PDB file of C-alpha atoms in Angstrom:
ATOM      1  CA  MET A  19       0.008  -0.200  -0.019  1.00  0.00           C
ATOM      2  CA  ALA A  20       1.569   3.525  -1.055  1.00  0.00           C
ATOM      3  CA  LEU A  21       1.404   5.826   1.646  1.00  0.00           C
ATOM      4  CA  LEU A  22       1.034   9.433   0.815  1.00  0.00           C
ATOM      5  CA  ARG A  23       1.628  12.480   3.331  1.00  0.00           C
ATOM      6  CA  PHE A  24       0.034  15.995   2.531  1.00  0.00           C
ATOM      7  CA  ARG A  25       1.768  19.238   3.530  1.00  0.00           C
ATOM      8  CA  TYR A  26       1.018  19.466   7.238  1.00  0.00           C
ATOM      9  CA  PRO A  27       2.123  17.234   9.620  1.00  0.00           C
ATOM     10  CA  LEU A  28       0.232  14.667  11.481  1.00  0.00           C
ATOM     11  CA  THR A  29       0.285  15.811  15.238  1.00  0.00           C
ATOM     12  CA  LEU A  30      -3.131  17.235  16.217  1.00  0.00           C
ATOM     13  CA  PRO A  31      -5.946  15.291  16.573  1.00  0.00           C
ATOM     14  CA  LEU A  32      -8.834  15.927  14.745  1.00  0.00           C
ATOM     15  CA  SER A  33     -11.330  17.143  17.249  1.00  0.00           C
ATOM     16  CA  SER A  34      -8.856  19.500  18.480  1.00  0.00           C
ATOM     17  CA  LEU A  35      -9.356  21.432  14.665  1.00  0.00           C
ATOM     18  CA  SER A  36     -11.591  24.125  13.575  1.00  0.00           C
ATOM     19  CA  SER A  37     -13.177  23.521  10.059  1.00  0.00           C
ATOM     20  CA  SER A  38     -11.454  26.535   9.332  1.00  0.00           C
ATOM     21  CA  SER A  39      -8.080  25.391  10.517  1.00  0.00           C
ATOM     22  CA  PRO A  40      -4.844  25.395   7.589  1.00  0.00           C
ATOM     23  CA  ALA A  41      -4.606  21.495   9.854  1.00  0.00           C
ATOM     24  CA  HIS A  42      -7.791  20.278   7.254  1.00  0.00           C
ATOM     25  CA  GLY A  43      -5.284  20.581   4.292  1.00  0.00           C
ATOM     26  CA  TRP A  44      -3.553  17.419   5.327  1.00  0.00           C
ATOM     27  CA  ARG A  45      -4.331  13.849   6.545  1.00  0.00           C
ATOM     28  CA  ARG A  46      -2.324  10.852   6.194  1.00  0.00           C
ATOM     29  CA  PHE A  47      -4.290   8.441   3.115  1.00  0.00           C
ATOM     30  CA  ARG A  48      -3.643   5.112   2.164  1.00  0.00           C
ATOM     31  CA  CYS A  49      -3.774   4.624  -1.780  1.00  0.00           C
ATOM     32  CA  ALA A  50      -5.243   1.536  -2.873  1.00  0.00           C
ATOM     33  CA  ALA A  51      -2.624  -0.033  -5.291  1.00  0.00           C
ATOM     34  CA  GLY A  52      -3.733   0.161  -8.728  1.00  0.00           C
ATOM     35  CA  ASN A  53      -6.398   3.254  -8.322  1.00  0.00           C
ATOM     36  CA  GLN A  54      -6.295   6.398  -7.448  1.00  0.00           C
ATOM     37  CA  ASP A  55      -8.787   5.967  -4.510  1.00  0.00           C
ATOM     38  CA  LEU A  56      -7.816   7.118  -1.023  1.00  0.00           C
ATOM     39  CA  PHE A  57      -9.482   6.352   2.283  1.00  0.00           C
ATOM     40  CA  SER A  58      -7.933   7.670   5.482  1.00  0.00           C
ATOM     41  CA  VAL A  59      -8.734   7.469   9.571  1.00  0.00           C
ATOM     42  CA  ASP A  60     -10.428  10.777   9.329  1.00  0.00           C
ATOM     43  CA  ALA A  61     -12.081  10.556   6.180  1.00  0.00           C
ATOM     44  CA  LYS A  62     -15.256   9.859   7.572  1.00  0.00           C
ATOM     45  CA  LYS A  63     -15.132  12.056  10.485  1.00  0.00           C
ATOM     46  CA  LEU A  64     -14.631  15.153   7.581  1.00  0.00           C
ATOM     47  CA  VAL A  65     -17.381  13.333   5.486  1.00  0.00           C
ATOM     48  CA  LEU A  66     -19.616  13.891   8.625  1.00  0.00           C
ATOM     49  CA  GLU A  67     -18.572  17.351   9.574  1.00  0.00           C
ATOM     50  CA  VAL A  68     -19.092  18.391   5.651  1.00  0.00           C
ATOM     51  CA  LYS A  69     -22.618  16.848   6.036  1.00  0.00           C
ATOM     52  CA  GLU A  70     -23.410  18.553   9.266  1.00  0.00           C
ATOM     53  CA  LYS A  71     -22.324  21.922   8.309  1.00  0.00           C
ATOM     54  CA  LEU A  72     -23.804  21.466   4.923  1.00  0.00           C
ATOM     55  CA  GLU A  73     -27.406  20.315   7.197  1.00  0.00           C
ATOM     56  CA  ARG A  74     -26.925  23.452   9.653  1.00  0.00           C
ATOM     57  CA  GLU A  75     -25.948  25.905   7.225  1.00  0.00           C
ATOM     58  CA  HIS A  76     -27.814  25.136   4.218  1.00  0.00           C
ATOM     59  CA  PRO A  77     -30.914  23.039   5.431  1.00  0.00           C
ATOM     60  CA  ASN A  78     -32.869  24.104   2.436  1.00  0.00           C
ATOM     61  CA  LEU A  79     -30.485  21.846   0.376  1.00  0.00           C
ATOM     62  CA  PRO A  80     -32.246  18.756  -1.146  1.00  0.00           C
ATOM     63  CA  VAL A  81     -31.026  15.542   0.159  1.00  0.00           C
ATOM     64  CA  GLY A  82     -30.721  12.416  -1.556  1.00  0.00           C
ATOM     65  CA  LYS A  83     -28.588  11.459  -4.787  1.00  0.00           C
ATOM     66  CA  ASN A  84     -26.506  14.662  -5.126  1.00  0.00           C
ATOM     67  CA  GLY A  85     -27.954  15.942  -2.369  1.00  0.00           C
ATOM     68  CA  ARG A  86     -26.243  17.825   0.868  1.00  0.00           C
ATOM     69  CA  ASP A  87     -26.370  13.960   3.033  1.00  0.00           C
ATOM     70  CA  ASP A  88     -25.019  12.291  -0.386  1.00  0.00           C
ATOM     71  CA  GLU A  89     -21.594  10.761   1.041  1.00  0.00           C
ATOM     72  CA  ASP A  90     -20.365   9.678  -2.240  1.00  0.00           C
ATOM     73  CA  MET A  91     -19.969  13.082  -3.635  1.00  0.00           C
ATOM     74  CA  ILE A  92     -19.409  15.016  -0.449  1.00  0.00           C
ATOM     75  CA  LEU A  93     -15.835  12.710  -0.111  1.00  0.00           C
ATOM     76  CA  TRP A  94     -15.097  13.022  -3.954  1.00  0.00           C
ATOM     77  CA  PHE A  95     -15.950  17.015  -3.227  1.00  0.00           C
ATOM     78  CA  LEU A  96     -13.762  16.519  -0.365  1.00  0.00           C
ATOM     79  CA  LYS A  97     -10.889  14.869  -2.311  1.00  0.00           C
ATOM     80  CA  ASP A  98     -11.196  17.971  -5.408  1.00  0.00           C
ATOM     81  CA  ARG A  99     -10.921  20.132  -2.354  1.00  0.00           C
ATOM     82  CA  LYS A 100      -7.719  18.339  -0.851  1.00  0.00           C
ATOM     83  CA  PHE A 101      -9.816  17.668   2.047  1.00  0.00           C
ATOM     84  CA  SER A 102     -10.230  21.404   2.879  1.00  0.00           C
ATOM     85  CA  VAL A 103     -13.995  21.450   5.123  1.00  0.00           C
ATOM     86  CA  GLU A 104     -14.280  24.594   3.992  1.00  0.00           C
ATOM     87  CA  GLU A 105     -13.800  24.400   0.281  1.00  0.00           C
ATOM     88  CA  ALA A 106     -15.664  21.621   0.213  1.00  0.00           C
ATOM     89  CA  VAL A 107     -18.675  22.860   1.408  1.00  0.00           C
ATOM     90  CA  VAL A 108     -18.490  26.032  -0.771  1.00  0.00           C
ATOM     91  CA  LYS A 109     -17.962  24.060  -4.264  1.00  0.00           C
ATOM     92  CA  LEU A 110     -20.738  21.941  -2.751  1.00  0.00           C
ATOM     93  CA  THR A 111     -23.342  24.225  -2.176  1.00  0.00           C
ATOM     94  CA  LYS A 112     -22.954  25.742  -5.677  1.00  0.00           C
ATOM     95  CA  ALA A 113     -23.032  22.245  -7.397  1.00  0.00           C
ATOM     96  CA  ILE A 114     -26.098  20.907  -5.218  1.00  0.00           C
ATOM     97  CA  LYS A 115     -27.970  24.044  -6.137  1.00  0.00           C
ATOM     98  CA  TRP A 116     -27.045  23.593  -9.926  1.00  0.00           C
ATOM     99  CA  HIS A 117     -27.826  19.966 -10.073  1.00  0.00           C
ATOM    100  CA  GLU A 118     -31.419  20.956  -8.563  1.00  0.00           C
ATOM    101  CA  ASP A 119     -31.849  24.038 -10.516  1.00  0.00           C
ATOM    102  CA  PHE A 120     -30.746  22.518 -14.139  1.00  0.00           C
ATOM    103  CA  GLY A 121     -33.229  19.123 -13.007  1.00  0.00           C
ATOM    104  CA  VAL A 122     -30.109  16.564 -13.265  1.00  0.00           C
ATOM    105  CA  SER A 123     -32.507  13.846 -11.461  1.00  0.00           C
ATOM    106  CA  ASP A 124     -35.574  14.379 -13.951  1.00  0.00           C
ATOM    107  CA  LEU A 125     -32.683  13.881 -17.127  1.00  0.00           C
ATOM    108  CA  CYS A 126     -33.337  10.614 -18.978  1.00  0.00           C
ATOM    109  CA  GLU A 127     -33.272   9.415 -22.593  1.00  0.00           C
ATOM    110  CA  GLU A 128     -37.038  10.167 -23.410  1.00  0.00           C
ATOM    111  CA  SER A 129     -36.095  13.717 -22.418  1.00  0.00           C
ATOM    112  CA  VAL A 130     -32.882  14.276 -24.807  1.00  0.00           C
ATOM    113  CA  LYS A 131     -34.672  12.077 -27.760  1.00  0.00           C
ATOM    114  CA  SER A 132     -35.014  14.978 -30.152  1.00  0.00           C
ATOM    115  CA  VAL A 133     -31.240  16.359 -29.758  1.00  0.00           C
ATOM    116  CA  ASN A 134     -30.061  12.642 -28.876  1.00  0.00           C
ATOM    117  CA  GLY A 135     -31.133  11.756 -32.169  1.00  0.00           C
ATOM    118  CA  THR A 136     -28.415  14.156 -34.015  1.00  0.00           C
ATOM    119  CA  GLY A 137     -25.728  11.828 -33.145  1.00  0.00           C
ATOM    120  CA  LYS A 138     -24.030  14.137 -32.633  1.00  0.00           C
ATOM    121  CA  ALA A 139     -22.662  13.085 -29.217  1.00  0.00           C
ATOM    122  CA  TYR A 140     -23.165   9.621 -27.625  1.00  0.00           C
ATOM    123  CA  VAL A 141     -21.710   7.383 -25.026  1.00  0.00           C
ATOM    124  CA  HIS A 142     -19.799   4.237 -26.222  1.00  0.00           C
ATOM    125  CA  ASP A 143     -20.971   0.913 -25.648  1.00  0.00           C
ATOM    126  CA  PHE A 144     -17.291  -0.509 -24.409  1.00  0.00           C
ATOM    127  CA  LEU A 145     -14.532   1.335 -22.266  1.00  0.00           C
ATOM    128  CA  ASP A 146     -11.139   2.302 -23.351  1.00  0.00           C
ATOM    129  CA  ASN A 147      -8.112   0.297 -22.881  1.00  0.00           C
ATOM    130  CA  ASN A 148      -7.424   2.208 -19.179  1.00  0.00           C
ATOM    131  CA  GLY A 149     -10.943   0.886 -18.457  1.00  0.00           C
ATOM    132  CA  ARG A 150     -13.065   4.490 -19.031  1.00  0.00           C
ATOM    133  CA  PRO A 151     -15.874   5.123 -19.866  1.00  0.00           C
ATOM    134  CA  VAL A 152     -15.972   7.014 -23.173  1.00  0.00           C
ATOM    135  CA  LEU A 153     -18.406  10.113 -24.257  1.00  0.00           C
ATOM    136  CA  VAL A 154     -18.002  11.046 -27.893  1.00  0.00           C
ATOM    137  CA  VAL A 155     -18.355  14.320 -29.568  1.00  0.00           C
ATOM    138  CA  VAL A 156     -19.077  14.447 -32.876  1.00  0.00           C
ATOM    139  CA  ALA A 157     -18.377  17.778 -34.171  1.00  0.00           C
ATOM    140  CA  SER A 158     -19.373  18.213 -37.524  1.00  0.00           C
ATOM    141  CA  LYS A 159     -23.368  17.524 -36.653  1.00  0.00           C
ATOM    142  CA  HIS A 160     -23.188  20.074 -34.140  1.00  0.00           C
ATOM    143  CA  PHE A 161     -25.114  23.179 -35.250  1.00  0.00           C
ATOM    144  CA  PRO A 162     -25.975  25.745 -33.078  1.00  0.00           C
ATOM    145  CA  ALA A 163     -29.002  28.435 -32.621  1.00  0.00           C
ATOM    146  CA  VAL A 164     -27.346  31.628 -33.529  1.00  0.00           C
ATOM    147  CA  GLY A 165     -30.548  33.641 -34.651  1.00  0.00           C
ATOM    148  CA  ASN A 166     -32.131  30.324 -36.718  1.00  0.00           C
ATOM    149  CA  THR A 167     -34.607  28.781 -34.339  1.00  0.00           C
ATOM    150  CA  THR A 168     -34.177  25.304 -37.049  1.00  0.00           C
ATOM    151  CA  LYS A 169     -30.573  24.723 -35.447  1.00  0.00           C
ATOM    152  CA  GLN A 170     -30.273  23.041 -32.283  1.00  0.00           C
ATOM    153  CA  GLU A 171     -31.255  24.966 -29.616  1.00  0.00           C
ATOM    154  CA  PRO A 172     -28.814  25.540 -26.520  1.00  0.00           C
ATOM    155  CA  ILE A 173     -30.573  24.165 -23.569  1.00  0.00           C
ATOM    156  CA  GLU A 174     -31.299  20.985 -25.368  1.00  0.00           C
ATOM    157  CA  ASP A 175     -27.901  20.696 -26.193  1.00  0.00           C
ATOM    158  CA  GLU A 176     -26.894  21.394 -22.518  1.00  0.00           C
ATOM    159  CA  LYS A 177     -29.602  18.804 -21.252  1.00  0.00           C
ATOM    160  CA  LEU A 178     -27.926  16.185 -23.941  1.00  0.00           C
ATOM    161  CA  CYS A 179     -24.424  16.981 -22.231  1.00  0.00           C
ATOM    162  CA  VAL A 180     -25.172  16.694 -18.624  1.00  0.00           C
ATOM    163  CA  TYR A 181     -27.475  13.703 -19.512  1.00  0.00           C
ATOM    164  CA  LEU A 182     -24.154  11.956 -21.102  1.00  0.00           C
ATOM    165  CA  ILE A 183     -22.202  12.953 -18.506  1.00  0.00           C
ATOM    166  CA  GLU A 184     -24.363  11.143 -15.816  1.00  0.00           C
ATOM    167  CA  THR A 185     -24.493   8.198 -18.201  1.00  0.00           C
ATOM    168  CA  ALA A 186     -20.960   7.875 -18.636  1.00  0.00           C
ATOM    169  CA  LEU A 187     -20.661   8.135 -14.611  1.00  0.00           C
ATOM    170  CA  ASN A 188     -22.787   5.413 -13.991  1.00  0.00           C
ATOM    171  CA  LYS A 189     -20.606   3.123 -16.239  1.00  0.00           C
ATOM    172  CA  LEU A 190     -17.286   3.436 -13.957  1.00  0.00           C
ATOM    173  CA  PRO A 191     -16.344   0.049 -13.499  1.00  0.00           C
ATOM    174  CA  PRO A 192     -15.170  -0.503  -9.495  1.00  0.00           C
ATOM    175  CA  GLY A 193     -11.780   1.499  -8.955  1.00  0.00           C
ATOM    176  CA  THR A 194     -11.988   3.866 -12.064  1.00  0.00           C
ATOM    177  CA  GLU A 195     -12.876   7.537 -11.486  1.00  0.00           C
ATOM    178  CA  GLU A 196     -12.747   9.176 -14.443  1.00  0.00           C
ATOM    179  CA  ILE A 197     -13.804   9.205 -18.002  1.00  0.00           C
ATOM    180  CA  LEU A 198     -12.506  10.134 -21.586  1.00  0.00           C
ATOM    181  CA  GLY A 199     -13.749  12.489 -23.989  1.00  0.00           C
ATOM    182  CA  ILE A 200     -13.629  12.159 -27.860  1.00  0.00           C
ATOM    183  CA  PHE A 201     -14.347  14.940 -29.617  1.00  0.00           C
ATOM    184  CA  ASP A 202     -14.214  13.775 -33.548  1.00  0.00           C
ATOM    185  CA  LEU A 203     -13.303  16.746 -35.536  1.00  0.00           C
ATOM    186  CA  ARG A 204     -13.238  15.043 -39.290  1.00  0.00           C
ATOM    187  CA  GLY A 205     -15.306  17.314 -40.999  1.00  0.00           C
ATOM    188  CA  PHE A 206     -15.539  20.389 -38.895  1.00  0.00           C
ATOM    189  CA  ARG A 207     -16.390  23.551 -39.848  1.00  0.00           C
ATOM    190  CA  VAL A 208     -16.604  27.663 -39.152  1.00  0.00           C
ATOM    191  CA  GLU A 209     -21.101  26.928 -38.763  1.00  0.00           C
ATOM    192  CA  ASN A 210     -19.925  24.263 -36.073  1.00  0.00           C
ATOM    193  CA  GLY A 211     -17.822  26.084 -33.847  1.00  0.00           C
ATOM    194  CA  ASP A 212     -19.696  26.925 -30.552  1.00  0.00           C
ATOM    195  CA  VAL A 213     -17.402  28.687 -27.604  1.00  0.00           C
ATOM    196  CA  GLN A 214     -20.544  29.311 -25.492  1.00  0.00           C
ATOM    197  CA  PHE A 215     -21.466  25.346 -25.767  1.00  0.00           C
ATOM    198  CA  LEU A 216     -17.553  24.892 -24.731  1.00  0.00           C
ATOM    199  CA  LYS A 217     -17.625  27.155 -22.187  1.00  0.00           C
ATOM    200  CA  PHE A 218     -20.555  25.247 -20.486  1.00  0.00           C
ATOM    201  CA  LEU A 219     -19.332  21.880 -20.699  1.00  0.00           C
ATOM    202  CA  MET A 220     -15.715  22.933 -19.201  1.00  0.00           C
ATOM    203  CA  ASP A 221     -17.729  24.796 -16.414  1.00  0.00           C
ATOM    204  CA  VAL A 222     -19.982  21.598 -16.040  1.00  0.00           C
ATOM    205  CA  PHE A 223     -16.722  19.417 -15.553  1.00  0.00           C
ATOM    206  CA  TYR A 224     -15.368  22.171 -13.577  1.00  0.00           C
ATOM    207  CA  TYR A 225     -17.482  23.112 -10.784  1.00  0.00           C
ATOM    208  CA  TYR A 226     -19.950  20.290 -10.988  1.00  0.00           C
ATOM    209  CA  TYR A 227     -18.230  16.659 -12.116  1.00  0.00           C
ATOM    210  CA  PRO A 228     -14.809  18.058 -11.036  1.00  0.00           C
ATOM    211  CA  ARG A 229     -11.838  15.525 -11.585  1.00  0.00           C
ATOM    212  CA  ARG A 230     -14.002  13.280 -13.290  1.00  0.00           C
ATOM    213  CA  LEU A 231     -12.328  14.060 -17.169  1.00  0.00           C
ATOM    214  CA  GLY A 232      -9.380  12.114 -17.097  1.00  0.00           C
ATOM    215  CA  GLN A 233      -8.478  12.970 -20.958  1.00  0.00           C
ATOM    216  CA  VAL A 234      -9.932  14.792 -23.925  1.00  0.00           C
ATOM    217  CA  LEU A 235      -8.771  13.795 -27.746  1.00  0.00           C
ATOM    218  CA  PHE A 236      -9.225  16.461 -30.367  1.00  0.00           C
ATOM    219  CA  VAL A 237      -9.085  14.147 -33.300  1.00  0.00           C
ATOM    220  CA  ASP A 238      -8.154  15.048 -36.840  1.00  0.00           C
ATOM    221  CA  ALA A 239      -8.513  19.189 -35.965  1.00  0.00           C
ATOM    222  CA  PRO A 240      -8.638  20.488 -39.461  1.00  0.00           C
ATOM    223  CA  PHE A 241      -6.669  23.832 -39.519  1.00  0.00           C
ATOM    224  CA  VAL A 242     -10.098  25.842 -39.470  1.00  0.00           C
ATOM    225  CA  PHE A 243     -10.346  24.615 -35.767  1.00  0.00           C
ATOM    226  CA  GLN A 244      -7.405  26.389 -34.670  1.00  0.00           C
ATOM    227  CA  PRO A 245      -9.045  29.790 -34.104  1.00  0.00           C
ATOM    228  CA  ILE A 246     -11.692  27.738 -32.041  1.00  0.00           C
ATOM    229  CA  TRP A 247      -8.756  26.375 -29.994  1.00  0.00           C
ATOM    230  CA  GLN A 248      -7.492  29.519 -29.191  1.00  0.00           C
ATOM    231  CA  LEU A 249     -10.361  30.859 -28.025  1.00  0.00           C
ATOM    232  CA  VAL A 250     -11.310  27.766 -26.024  1.00  0.00           C
ATOM    233  CA  LYS A 251      -7.878  27.276 -24.165  1.00  0.00           C
ATOM    234  CA  PRO A 252      -8.277  29.825 -21.571  1.00  0.00           C
ATOM    235  CA  LEU A 253     -12.002  28.806 -20.616  1.00  0.00           C
ATOM    236  CA  MET A 254     -10.626  25.305 -20.095  1.00  0.00           C
ATOM    237  CA  ARG A 255      -8.549  26.117 -17.218  1.00  0.00           C
ATOM    238  CA  SER A 256      -6.736  22.975 -15.601  1.00  0.00           C
ATOM    239  CA  TYR A 257      -8.414  20.692 -18.001  1.00  0.00           C
ATOM    240  CA  ALA A 258      -6.437  22.085 -20.816  1.00  0.00           C
ATOM    241  CA  SER A 259      -3.324  20.129 -20.286  1.00  0.00           C
ATOM    242  CA  LEU A 260      -5.477  17.083 -20.743  1.00  0.00           C
ATOM    243  CA  VAL A 261      -6.008  17.871 -23.975  1.00  0.00           C
ATOM    244  CA  ARG A 262      -4.476  15.681 -26.958  1.00  0.00           C
ATOM    245  CA  PHE A 263      -4.543  16.540 -30.147  1.00  0.00           C
ATOM    246  CA  CYS A 264      -4.126  12.889 -32.479  1.00  0.00           C
ATOM    247  CA  ASP A 265      -5.445  10.714 -35.671  1.00  0.00           C
ATOM    248  CA  MET A 266      -7.751   8.520 -36.215  1.00  0.00           C
ATOM    249  CA  GLU A 267      -5.071   6.081 -36.287  1.00  0.00           C
ATOM    250  CA  THR A 268      -3.773   7.027 -32.847  1.00  0.00           C
ATOM    251  CA  VAL A 269      -7.598   6.200 -31.497  1.00  0.00           C
ATOM    252  CA  ARG A 270      -7.965   2.518 -32.816  1.00  0.00           C
ATOM    253  CA  LYS A 271      -4.306   1.625 -31.560  1.00  0.00           C
ATOM    254  CA  GLU A 272      -3.920   3.027 -28.494  1.00  0.00           C
ATOM    255  CA  TYR A 273      -6.897   3.827 -26.749  1.00  0.00           C
ATOM    256  CA  PHE A 274      -9.147   0.339 -27.961  1.00  0.00           C
ATOM    257  CA  THR A 275      -8.541  -2.932 -29.225  1.00  0.00           C
ATOM    258  CA  GLU A 276      -9.896  -3.818 -32.912  1.00  0.00           C
ATOM    259  CA  SER A 277     -13.425  -5.201 -31.129  1.00  0.00           C
ATOM    260  CA  THR A 278     -13.849  -2.271 -28.821  1.00  0.00           C
ATOM    261  CA  VAL A 279     -12.922   0.738 -30.934  1.00  0.00           C
ATOM    262  CA  PRO A 280     -16.317   2.835 -31.979  1.00  0.00           C
ATOM    263  CA  ALA A 281     -17.500   2.235 -35.320  1.00  0.00           C
ATOM    264  CA  ASP A 282     -16.775   5.742 -36.627  1.00  0.00           C
ATOM    265  CA  PHE A 283     -13.207   4.778 -36.113  1.00  0.00           C
ATOM    266  CA  LYS A 284     -12.998   1.622 -37.773  1.00  0.00           C
ATOM    267  CA  ASP A 285     -10.980   1.488 -41.531  1.00  0.00           C
TER     268      ASP A 285
END
């Protein structure tokens, strides 16, 4: 079992610390071999501390899945915030409110049926070679509605986006915490560009599904995509470092087997 030590020494008992104490920035954690799961003798105490704080300070927040008493969600946001109770509460409060306002729990296949039928995005049936669920975006099939009601409305695209993220996360096998995003940029044209939607997508991953995106592949990006990338890159924040520009052959050989590669990427 590998051992990870955070920046402050383990000297004070948890009961002697306030939630605002800098010592909440450390804990000693055991890292299970072969995956990224972090465990700690203090983890349960921190989860309970966050849960009690949310109940006390934000009693109107919903409960249940993606609610203020969802211990799995609380633990994940604690990990994201390096086990700082205060920071986790702030980010959780925003995320829980967003889940409720956006109606995430009401999203289903039927609610996104019309836009899902365009084939612009889907969750692949198979995992990649690293055991990650795969979310594929076919950029050439995306036509944002800009002063044209016959094109796809932003809210419908956003609902499809969140529905597919939820679907991909539900496919996570034990020990896997991240998904792979593939943007198929073959045939991309200027009219397919949608900076606002990409901003929404990055905000969703950054604020509401942190650390769930393991890597992003931009496949066969044409020259016309470069100006879009220059606009989008700053919006991606730390996720920009996860982007890899590659070709279809790389996707086939490095990320899938012959039997698991998405049909669109076969010879």
